[in-house]
């Protein structure tokens, strides 16, 4: 029997990381503001939340993250200059980011891990289910993962995580989920989770990627969660407690994602994401693909 649960309207985006893998570029520029083609990575994430109907976005930030707030605010001087020039196309691009959603900000303060960052959202979220989107994972808008996760949460209650099958030797880079099949081919029941396990100890090769829809019961669990791997408060550890005891906050389900995902948290994957997205752009793709083919061909001919 299909149950009815509160409609989700709030998204939380943790963005307090230092971006050390991208130094020195991130010495004075938040890693979330690094461009992916011609938009900062964080804008893709906010666009995804807005497309899923989440028009209330809380960004959890830290020191030196003021450019994030500025990007989603109005820039009247720039807009006025573009308007005087009659540059309607660029004016629309500038205004787009400030019209996506109602933005809110809170500082994490101490970098105590993803679980702690999510806990910082408790006063804003209140007693409602909510989504968490990590900025390193960009999901192609043609593959609406978040909408599907919201549907599953509204049907079953509890929490929902996004899962993707990875090569067994890669599972140590992710949280890993123990799963049971359900009547839906793309939905599994999660019975346990482990943060970045050794491949030999991983319960499966289903990796948790950066999308969550969470029951507010997770806040009480996080308040009691001790630091785990890396000395940080891990969201995976809190979800493990929810999965182990359904009475705490309902069941934990996983949506198995087989669509297009772009990882911008690693330098190599960041570059690959730019190339893939540029190739698919109507305005850039034709010329860029032609150049790329020529470049690759010339490189292969080098001794």
CSV table of N, CA, C and O in Angstrom, one decimal, residues 170-243:
chain,number,residue,atom,x,y,z
A,170,UNK,N,37.6,-0.2,-6.6
A,170,UNK,CA,37.4,1.2,-6.4
A,170,UNK,C,36.5,1.5,-5.2
A,170,UNK,O,36.3,2.6,-4.8
A,171,UNK,N,35.9,0.5,-4.5
A,171,UNK,CA,34.9,0.7,-3.5
A,171,UNK,C,35.5,1.3,-2.3
A,171,UNK,O,34.8,2.0,-1.5
A,172,UNK,N,36.9,1.2,-2.1
A,172,UNK,CA,37.5,1.8,-0.9
A,172,UNK,C,37.5,3.4,-1.0
A,172,UNK,O,37.8,4.0,0.0
A,173,UNK,N,37.1,3.9,-2.1
A,173,UNK,CA,36.9,5.4,-2.3
A,173,UNK,C,35.6,5.9,-1.9
A,173,UNK,O,35.4,7.1,-1.8
A,174,UNK,N,34.7,5.0,-1.5
A,174,UNK,CA,33.3,5.4,-1.3
A,174,UNK,C,32.7,4.7,0.0
A,174,UNK,O,33.4,3.9,0.6
A,175,UNK,N,31.5,5.1,0.4
A,175,UNK,CA,30.8,4.3,1.3
A,175,UNK,C,30.2,3.2,0.6
A,175,UNK,O,29.8,3.3,-0.6
A,176,UNK,N,30.1,2.0,1.2
A,176,UNK,CA,29.5,0.8,0.6
A,176,UNK,C,28.3,0.4,1.3
A,176,UNK,O,28.2,0.4,2.5
A,177,UNK,N,27.3,-0.1,0.5
A,177,UNK,CA,26.0,-0.5,1.1
A,177,UNK,C,25.7,-2.0,1.0
A,177,UNK,O,26.0,-2.6,-0.1
A,178,UNK,N,25.3,-2.6,2.0
A,178,UNK,CA,24.7,-4.0,1.9
A,178,UNK,C,23.2,-3.8,1.6
A,178,UNK,O,22.5,-3.0,2.2
A,179,UNK,N,22.8,-4.5,0.5
A,179,UNK,CA,21.5,-4.3,0.0
A,179,UNK,C,20.7,-5.6,-0.2
A,179,UNK,O,21.2,-6.7,-0.3
A,180,UNK,N,19.3,-5.4,-0.3
A,180,UNK,CA,18.4,-6.4,-0.6
A,180,UNK,C,17.5,-5.9,-1.7
A,180,UNK,O,17.1,-4.7,-1.7
A,181,UNK,N,17.1,-6.8,-2.6
A,181,UNK,CA,16.3,-6.4,-3.7
A,181,UNK,C,14.9,-6.1,-3.3
A,181,UNK,O,14.4,-6.5,-2.2
A,182,UNK,N,14.2,-5.3,-4.1
A,182,UNK,CA,12.8,-5.0,-3.9
A,182,UNK,C,12.0,-5.3,-5.2
A,182,UNK,O,12.6,-5.7,-6.2
A,183,UNK,N,10.8,-4.9,-5.2
A,183,UNK,CA,10.0,-5.2,-6.4
A,183,UNK,C,10.3,-4.2,-7.5
A,183,UNK,O,9.9,-4.4,-8.7
A,184,UNK,N,10.9,-3.1,-7.2
A,184,UNK,CA,11.4,-2.1,-8.2
A,184,UNK,C,12.8,-2.4,-8.6
A,184,UNK,O,13.7,-2.5,-7.7
A,185,UNK,N,13.1,-2.5,-9.9
A,185,UNK,CA,14.4,-2.9,-10.4
A,185,UNK,C,15.5,-1.9,-10.0
A,185,UNK,O,16.6,-2.3,-9.9
A,186,UNK,N,15.1,-0.6,-9.8
A,186,UNK,CA,16.1,0.4,-9.5
A,186,UNK,C,16.2,0.8,-8.0
A,186,UNK,O,16.9,1.7,-7.7
A,187,UNK,N,15.4,0.1,-7.2
A,187,UNK,CA,15.4,0.4,-5.8
A,187,UNK,C,15.8,-0.8,-5.0
A,187,UNK,O,15.4,-2.0,-5.2
A,188,UNK,N,16.6,-0.6,-4.0
A,188,UNK,CA,17.1,-1.7,-3.1
A,188,UNK,C,16.8,-1.3,-1.6
A,188,UNK,O,16.7,-0.1,-1.3
A,189,UNK,N,16.7,-2.2,-0.7
A,189,UNK,CA,16.6,-2.0,0.7
A,189,UNK,C,18.0,-2.0,1.3
A,189,UNK,O,18.8,-3.0,1.0
A,190,UNK,N,18.4,-1.0,2.0
A,190,UNK,CA,19.8,-0.9,2.5
A,190,UNK,C,19.7,-1.5,4.0
A,190,UNK,O,19.0,-1.0,4.8
A,191,UNK,N,20.5,-2.5,4.2
A,191,UNK,CA,20.6,-3.1,5.5
A,191,UNK,C,21.8,-2.8,6.3
A,191,UNK,O,21.9,-3.0,7.5
A,192,UNK,N,22.8,-2.1,5.7
A,192,UNK,CA,24.0,-1.8,6.3
A,192,UNK,C,24.9,-0.9,5.5
A,192,UNK,O,24.8,-0.9,4.2
A,193,UNK,N,25.7,-0.1,6.1
A,193,UNK,CA,26.6,0.8,5.3
A,193,UNK,C,28.0,0.9,6.0
A,193,UNK,O,28.1,0.8,7.3
A,194,UNK,N,29.0,1.0,5.2
A,194,UNK,CA,30.4,1.1,5.7
A,194,UNK,C,31.1,2.2,5.0
A,194,UNK,O,31.0,2.2,3.7
A,195,UNK,N,31.8,3.0,5.7
A,195,UNK,CA,32.5,4.1,5.0
A,195,UNK,C,33.9,3.7,4.6
A,195,UNK,O,34.7,3.2,5.4
A,196,UNK,N,34.1,3.8,3.3
A,196,UNK,CA,35.4,3.5,2.6
A,196,UNK,C,36.1,2.2,3.1
A,196,UNK,O,37.2,2.2,3.7
A,197,UNK,N,35.4,1.1,2.9
A,197,UNK,CA,36.0,-0.2,3.4
A,197,UNK,C,37.1,-0.7,2.5
A,197,UNK,O,37.2,-0.3,1.4
A,198,UNK,N,37.9,-1.6,3.1
A,198,UNK,CA,38.9,-2.3,2.3
A,198,UNK,C,38.0,-3.2,1.3
A,198,UNK,O,37.0,-3.7,1.7
A,199,UNK,N,38.5,-3.4,0.1
A,199,UNK,CA,37.7,-4.2,-0.9
A,199,UNK,C,37.3,-5.5,-0.3
A,199,UNK,O,36.2,-6.0,-0.6
A,200,UNK,N,38.2,-6.2,0.4
A,200,UNK,CA,37.9,-7.5,1.0
A,200,UNK,C,36.8,-7.5,2.0
A,200,UNK,O,36.1,-8.5,2.2
A,201,UNK,N,36.5,-6.3,2.6
A,201,UNK,CA,35.5,-6.2,3.7
A,201,UNK,C,34.3,-5.5,3.2
A,201,UNK,O,33.3,-5.4,4.0
A,202,UNK,N,34.2,-5.1,2.0
A,202,UNK,CA,33.0,-4.3,1.5
A,202,UNK,C,31.8,-5.2,1.4
A,202,UNK,O,31.9,-6.4,0.9
A,203,UNK,N,30.7,-4.8,1.9
A,203,UNK,CA,29.5,-5.7,1.8
A,203,UNK,C,29.0,-5.8,0.3
A,203,UNK,O,28.2,-6.7,0.1
A,204,UNK,N,29.4,-4.9,-0.6
A,204,UNK,CA,29.0,-5.0,-2.0
A,204,UNK,C,29.8,-4.0,-2.8
A,204,UNK,O,30.6,-3.3,-2.2
A,205,UNK,N,29.6,-4.0,-4.1
A,205,UNK,CA,30.3,-2.9,-4.9
A,205,UNK,C,29.3,-1.8,-5.2
A,205,UNK,O,29.5,-1.1,-6.2
A,206,UNK,N,28.2,-1.7,-4.4
A,206,UNK,CA,27.3,-0.6,-4.5
A,206,UNK,C,27.9,0.6,-3.7
A,206,UNK,O,27.9,0.5,-2.5
A,207,UNK,N,28.3,1.6,-4.4
A,207,UNK,CA,28.9,2.8,-3.8
A,207,UNK,C,27.9,3.9,-3.6
A,207,UNK,O,27.0,4.1,-4.4
A,208,UNK,N,28.0,4.6,-2.4
A,208,UNK,CA,27.1,5.7,-2.2
A,208,UNK,C,27.7,6.9,-2.9
A,208,UNK,O,28.9,7.3,-2.7
A,209,UNK,N,26.9,7.6,-3.7
A,209,UNK,CA,27.4,8.8,-4.4
A,209,UNK,C,26.6,10.0,-3.7
A,209,UNK,O,25.8,9.8,-2.9
A,210,UNK,N,27.0,11.2,-4.2
A,210,UNK,CA,26.6,12.4,-3.4
A,210,UNK,C,25.2,12.9,-3.4
A,210,UNK,O,25.1,14.1,-3.6
A,211,UNK,N,24.2,12.0,-3.3
A,211,UNK,CA,22.9,12.5,-3.2
A,211,UNK,C,22.1,11.7,-2.1
A,211,UNK,O,22.2,10.4,-2.1
A,212,UNK,N,21.4,12.4,-1.2
A,212,UNK,CA,20.7,11.8,-0.1
A,212,UNK,C,19.4,12.4,0.0
A,212,UNK,O,19.2,13.6,-0.2
A,213,UNK,N,18.4,11.7,0.4
A,213,UNK,CA,17.1,12.2,0.9
A,213,UNK,C,16.9,11.7,2.3
A,213,UNK,O,16.8,10.4,2.4
A,214,UNK,N,16.9,12.5,3.3
A,214,UNK,CA,17.0,12.1,4.7
A,214,UNK,C,15.8,12.4,5.5
A,214,UNK,O,15.2,13.5,5.4
A,215,UNK,N,15.5,11.5,6.4
A,215,UNK,CA,14.5,11.7,7.4
A,215,UNK,C,15.1,12.6,8.5
A,215,UNK,O,16.3,12.4,8.8
A,216,UNK,N,14.3,13.5,9.1
A,216,UNK,CA,14.9,14.4,10.1
A,216,UNK,C,15.4,13.7,11.3
A,216,UNK,O,16.2,14.3,12.1
A,217,UNK,N,15.0,12.4,11.5
A,217,UNK,CA,15.6,11.6,12.6
A,217,UNK,C,17.1,11.5,12.6
A,217,UNK,O,17.7,11.2,13.6
A,218,UNK,N,17.7,11.8,11.4
A,218,UNK,CA,19.1,11.6,11.3
A,218,UNK,C,19.8,12.7,12.2
A,218,UNK,O,21.0,12.4,12.6
A,219,UNK,N,19.2,13.8,12.5
A,219,UNK,CA,19.8,14.8,13.3
A,219,UNK,C,20.1,14.3,14.7
A,219,UNK,O,21.2,14.5,15.3
A,220,UNK,N,19.1,13.6,15.3
A,220,UNK,CA,19.3,13.1,16.7
A,220,UNK,C,20.4,12.0,16.7
A,220,UNK,O,21.2,12.0,17.6
A,221,UNK,N,20.5,11.2,15.6
A,221,UNK,CA,21.5,10.2,15.5
A,221,UNK,C,22.9,10.9,15.4
A,221,UNK,O,23.9,10.5,16.0
A,222,UNK,N,23.0,11.9,14.5
A,222,UNK,CA,24.3,12.6,14.3
A,222,UNK,C,24.8,13.3,15.6
A,222,UNK,O,26.0,13.3,15.8
A,223,UNK,N,23.8,13.8,16.4
A,223,UNK,CA,24.3,14.4,17.7
A,223,UNK,C,25.0,13.4,18.6
A,223,UNK,O,25.8,13.8,19.4
A,224,UNK,N,24.7,12.2,18.4
A,224,UNK,CA,25.3,11.1,19.3
A,224,UNK,C,26.4,10.3,18.6
A,224,UNK,O,27.0,9.5,19.2
A,225,UNK,N,26.6,10.6,17.3
A,225,UNK,CA,27.6,9.9,16.5
A,225,UNK,C,29.0,10.3,16.9
A,225,UNK,O,29.3,11.5,16.8
A,226,UNK,N,29.8,9.4,17.2
A,226,UNK,CA,31.2,9.7,17.5
A,226,UNK,C,32.0,9.8,16.3
A,226,UNK,O,31.6,9.2,15.2
A,227,UNK,N,33.1,10.6,16.3
A,227,UNK,CA,34.0,10.6,15.1
A,227,UNK,C,34.4,9.2,14.6
A,227,UNK,O,34.7,8.4,15.4
A,228,UNK,N,34.4,9.0,13.3
A,228,UNK,CA,34.7,7.7,12.8
A,228,UNK,C,35.9,7.8,11.9
A,228,UNK,O,37.0,8.4,12.3
A,229,UNK,N,35.8,7.3,10.7
A,229,UNK,CA,37.0,7.3,9.8
A,229,UNK,C,37.5,8.7,9.6
A,229,UNK,O,36.8,9.6,9.3
A,230,UNK,N,38.8,8.8,9.7
A,230,UNK,CA,39.5,10.1,9.5
A,230,UNK,C,39.3,11.1,10.6
A,230,UNK,O,39.6,12.3,10.5
A,231,UNK,N,38.7,10.6,11.7
A,231,UNK,CA,38.5,11.5,12.9
A,231,UNK,C,37.3,12.4,12.7
A,231,UNK,O,37.2,13.4,13.4
A,232,UNK,N,36.5,12.1,11.7
A,232,UNK,CA,35.3,13.0,11.4
A,232,UNK,C,34.0,12.3,11.7
A,232,UNK,O,33.9,11.1,11.8
A,233,UNK,N,33.0,13.1,11.9
A,233,UNK,CA,31.6,12.6,12.1
A,233,UNK,C,31.1,12.2,10.7
A,233,UNK,O,30.9,13.1,9.9
A,234,UNK,N,30.9,11.0,10.5
A,234,UNK,CA,30.5,10.5,9.2
A,234,UNK,C,29.0,10.3,9.0
A,234,UNK,O,28.4,9.7,9.9
A,235,UNK,N,28.5,10.8,8.0
A,235,UNK,CA,27.0,10.7,7.7
A,235,UNK,C,26.7,9.2,7.5
A,235,UNK,O,25.7,8.7,7.9
A,236,UNK,N,27.7,8.5,6.9
A,236,UNK,CA,27.5,7.0,6.6
A,236,UNK,C,27.2,6.3,8.0
A,236,UNK,O,26.4,5.4,8.0
A,237,UNK,N,28.0,6.6,9.0
A,237,UNK,CA,27.8,6.0,10.3
A,237,UNK,C,26.4,6.2,10.9
A,237,UNK,O,25.8,5.3,11.4
A,238,UNK,N,25.9,7.4,10.7
A,238,UNK,CA,24.5,7.7,11.2
A,238,UNK,C,23.5,6.9,10.4
A,238,UNK,O,22.5,6.4,10.9
A,239,UNK,N,23.7,6.9,9.1
A,239,UNK,CA,22.8,6.1,8.2
A,239,UNK,C,22.8,4.6,8.6
A,239,UNK,O,21.8,3.9,8.5
A,240,UNK,N,24.0,4.1,9.0
A,240,UNK,CA,24.1,2.7,9.4
A,240,UNK,C,23.2,2.5,10.6
A,240,UNK,O,22.5,1.4,10.6
A,241,UNK,N,23.2,3.4,11.5
A,241,UNK,CA,22.3,3.2,12.7
A,241,UNK,C,20.8,3.3,12.3
A,241,UNK,O,20.0,2.5,12.8
A,242,UNK,N,20.5,4.1,11.3
A,242,UNK,CA,19.1,4.2,10.9
A,242,UNK,C,18.7,2.9,10.1
A,242,UNK,O,17.6,2.4,10.3
A,243,UNK,N,19.6,2.3,9.3
A,243,UNK,CA,19.4,1.1,8.6
A,243,UNK,C,19.2,-0.1,9.6
A,243,UNK,O,18.5,-1.0,9.3
